[in-house]
Amino acid sequence: PQIMLCAFRSVATTFVVAGAGLYLGRRGMLPKEVTRGLSVITAQVTIPSLLFTKVLASVDLPLVIRAWPLLVLPLIYTMAGCLLGKLVILVCKPDPSFRSGTMAAVAFGNSTIMPLLLLHIINEPLNEWFPD
């Protein structure tokens, strides 16, 4: 029961943020210029800030031992994205000048934030399940 509550809380947080973005986008409150600006702010300010204030501060040797798969997850995620990108190129046959862009867009879509987000979300449940 407790593991289900932790999983639900983690997934619910992600869905609330995504739902708010979807709602605001559909209502026209987030025009393209605003979403581009938010993307730049996210990539250049908030993700590095999250890394140094929350994630990096909570990383210690016991956590690395417990969560080591998350260290290799970005590599696996990116390799799977490259394979999927190759498949997209084979199926969709984009213009030769855009093939590398297509590959990059598919391969590196969320490879920077997803592992950090997962580590941040599961850090608390990991500490509850495997106390030091």
mmCIF file of C-alpha atoms in Angstrom:
data_model
loop_
_atom_site.group_PDB
_atom_site.id
_atom_site.type_symbol
_atom_site.label_atom_id
_atom_site.label_comp_id
_atom_site.label_asym_id
_atom_site.label_seq_id
_atom_site.Cartn_x
_atom_site.Cartn_y
_atom_site.Cartn_z
ATOM 1 C CA PRO A 1 0.000 0.000 0.000
ATOM 2 C CA GLN A 2 2.773 2.484 0.869
ATOM 3 C CA ILE A 3 4.654 1.812 -2.359
ATOM 4 C CA MET A 4 1.459 2.483 -4.330
ATOM 5 C CA LEU A 5 0.989 5.796 -2.505
ATOM 6 C CA CYS A 6 4.573 6.852 -3.291
ATOM 7 C CA ALA A 7 4.192 5.838 -6.935
ATOM 8 C CA PHE A 8 0.855 7.635 -7.205
ATOM 9 C CA ARG A 9 2.276 10.798 -5.633
ATOM 10 C CA SER A 10 5.228 10.821 -8.047
ATOM 11 C CA VAL A 11 3.088 10.229 -11.132
ATOM 12 C CA ALA A 12 0.440 12.694 -9.967
ATOM 13 C CA THR A 13 3.029 15.471 -9.646
ATOM 14 C CA THR A 14 4.134 14.937 -13.231
ATOM 15 C CA PHE A 15 0.560 14.795 -14.546
ATOM 16 C CA VAL A 16 -0.497 17.957 -12.699
ATOM 17 C CA VAL A 17 2.350 19.961 -14.245
ATOM 18 C CA ALA A 18 1.751 18.493 -17.713
ATOM 19 C CA GLY A 19 -2.010 19.013 -17.363
ATOM 20 C CA ALA A 20 -1.549 22.646 -16.386
ATOM 21 C CA GLY A 21 0.605 23.211 -19.472
ATOM 22 C CA LEU A 22 -1.923 21.456 -21.703
ATOM 23 C CA TYR A 23 -4.806 23.461 -20.243
ATOM 24 C CA LEU A 24 -3.007 26.781 -20.628
ATOM 25 C CA GLY A 25 -1.948 25.896 -24.172
ATOM 26 C CA ARG A 26 -5.464 24.929 -25.234
ATOM 27 C CA ARG A 27 -6.913 28.106 -23.716
ATOM 28 C CA GLY A 28 -4.471 30.188 -25.765
ATOM 29 C CA MET A 29 -2.685 31.505 -22.690
ATOM 30 C CA LEU A 30 0.649 30.088 -23.862
ATOM 31 C CA PRO A 31 1.374 31.350 -27.377
ATOM 32 C CA LYS A 32 4.331 29.905 -29.326
ATOM 33 C CA GLU A 33 6.645 32.751 -28.276
ATOM 34 C CA VAL A 34 5.919 32.098 -24.602
ATOM 35 C CA THR A 35 6.494 28.347 -24.908
ATOM 36 C CA ARG A 36 9.810 28.992 -26.688
ATOM 37 C CA GLY A 37 10.827 31.375 -23.914
ATOM 38 C CA LEU A 38 9.807 28.859 -21.260
ATOM 39 C CA SER A 39 11.857 26.183 -23.020
ATOM 40 C CA VAL A 40 14.946 28.401 -22.995
ATOM 41 C CA ILE A 41 14.437 29.310 -19.334
ATOM 42 C CA THR A 42 13.924 25.650 -18.451
ATOM 43 C CA ALA A 43 17.002 24.431 -20.304
ATOM 44 C CA GLN A 44 19.354 27.243 -19.296
ATOM 45 C CA VAL A 45 18.191 28.257 -15.815
ATOM 46 C CA THR A 46 15.813 25.955 -13.972
ATOM 47 C CA ILE A 47 17.341 22.559 -14.854
ATOM 48 C CA PRO A 48 20.870 23.595 -13.823
ATOM 49 C CA SER A 49 19.413 25.218 -10.693
ATOM 50 C CA LEU A 50 17.523 22.034 -9.844
ATOM 51 C CA LEU A 51 20.681 20.026 -10.420
ATOM 52 C CA PHE A 52 22.765 22.056 -7.986
ATOM 53 C CA THR A 53 20.164 22.834 -5.322
ATOM 54 C CA LYS A 54 18.108 19.651 -5.044
ATOM 55 C CA VAL A 55 19.548 16.722 -6.921
ATOM 56 C CA LEU A 56 23.285 17.173 -6.417
ATOM 57 C CA ALA A 57 22.869 18.102 -2.759
ATOM 58 C CA SER A 58 20.963 14.876 -2.087
ATOM 59 C CA VAL A 59 23.391 12.550 -3.897
ATOM 60 C CA ASP A 60 25.656 10.505 -1.666
ATOM 61 C CA LEU A 61 27.327 7.111 -1.953
ATOM 62 C CA PRO A 62 24.412 5.090 -0.477
ATOM 63 C CA LEU A 63 22.019 6.725 -2.958
ATOM 64 C CA VAL A 64 24.361 6.007 -5.874
ATOM 65 C CA ILE A 65 24.562 2.379 -4.776
ATOM 66 C CA ARG A 66 20.759 2.118 -4.578
ATOM 67 C CA ALA A 67 19.967 4.086 -7.728
ATOM 68 C CA TRP A 68 22.887 3.159 -10.004
ATOM 69 C CA PRO A 69 20.582 2.214 -12.896
ATOM 70 C CA LEU A 70 19.664 5.892 -13.191
ATOM 71 C CA LEU A 71 23.305 6.657 -13.992
ATOM 72 C CA VAL A 72 23.130 4.538 -17.153
ATOM 73 C CA LEU A 73 19.522 5.420 -18.001
ATOM 74 C CA PRO A 74 20.460 8.502 -20.098
ATOM 75 C CA LEU A 75 22.763 6.357 -22.254
ATOM 76 C CA ILE A 76 20.096 3.702 -22.775
ATOM 77 C CA TYR A 77 17.443 6.361 -23.368
ATOM 78 C CA THR A 78 19.607 8.128 -25.958
ATOM 79 C CA MET A 79 20.601 4.897 -27.744
ATOM 80 C CA ALA A 80 16.941 3.878 -27.953
ATOM 81 C CA GLY A 81 16.165 7.375 -29.272
ATOM 82 C CA CYS A 82 18.864 7.010 -31.948
ATOM 83 C CA LEU A 83 17.391 3.691 -33.072
ATOM 84 C CA LEU A 84 13.930 5.207 -33.141
ATOM 85 C CA GLY A 85 15.291 8.237 -35.023
ATOM 86 C CA LYS A 86 16.814 5.944 -37.635
ATOM 87 C CA LEU A 87 13.449 4.191 -37.973
ATOM 88 C CA VAL A 88 11.673 7.554 -38.368
ATOM 89 C CA ILE A 89 14.140 8.519 -41.118
ATOM 90 C CA LEU A 90 13.613 5.190 -42.915
ATOM 91 C CA VAL A 91 9.813 5.413 -42.708
ATOM 92 C CA CYS A 92 9.246 9.132 -43.257
ATOM 93 C CA LYS A 93 12.154 9.780 -45.660
ATOM 94 C CA PRO A 94 12.794 13.436 -44.785
ATOM 95 C CA ASP A 95 14.816 15.694 -47.057
ATOM 96 C CA PRO A 96 18.545 14.804 -46.861
ATOM 97 C CA SER A 97 19.322 18.250 -45.432
ATOM 98 C CA PHE A 98 17.042 17.541 -42.451
ATOM 99 C CA ARG A 99 17.969 13.935 -41.657
ATOM 100 C CA SER A 100 20.454 14.822 -38.922
ATOM 101 C CA GLY A 101 17.956 17.254 -37.414
ATOM 102 C CA THR A 102 15.305 14.553 -37.444
ATOM 103 C CA MET A 103 17.682 12.111 -35.762
ATOM 104 C CA ALA A 104 18.648 14.653 -33.088
ATOM 105 C CA ALA A 105 15.051 15.681 -32.417
ATOM 106 C CA VAL A 106 14.001 12.081 -31.815
ATOM 107 C CA ALA A 107 17.154 10.880 -30.038
ATOM 108 C CA PHE A 108 17.684 13.730 -27.612
ATOM 109 C CA GLY A 109 14.103 14.854 -26.996
ATOM 110 C CA ASN A 110 14.021 14.393 -23.228
ATOM 111 C CA SER A 111 17.391 12.814 -22.516
ATOM 112 C CA THR A 112 18.519 15.720 -20.331
ATOM 113 C CA ILE A 113 15.589 16.251 -17.989
ATOM 114 C CA MET A 114 13.975 12.823 -17.767
ATOM 115 C CA PRO A 115 16.736 11.087 -15.737
ATOM 116 C CA LEU A 116 17.059 14.117 -13.438
ATOM 117 C CA LEU A 117 13.321 14.274 -12.925
ATOM 118 C CA LEU A 118 13.126 10.558 -12.198
ATOM 119 C CA LEU A 119 16.005 10.739 -9.714
ATOM 120 C CA HIS A 120 14.421 13.702 -7.943
ATOM 121 C CA ILE A 121 11.007 12.032 -7.821
ATOM 122 C CA ILE A 122 12.169 8.644 -6.557
ATOM 123 C CA ASN A 123 14.792 9.916 -4.105
ATOM 124 C CA GLU A 124 12.278 10.242 -1.261
ATOM 125 C CA PRO A 125 10.652 6.822 -1.795
ATOM 126 C CA LEU A 126 14.116 5.246 -2.061
ATOM 127 C CA ASN A 127 15.038 6.740 1.291
ATOM 128 C CA GLU A 128 11.802 5.407 2.789
ATOM 129 C CA TRP A 129 12.261 1.893 1.390
ATOM 130 C CA PHE A 130 16.015 1.614 1.984
ATOM 131 C CA PRO A 131 16.938 3.723 4.986
ATOM 132 C CA ASP A 132 20.653 4.187 5.640
#
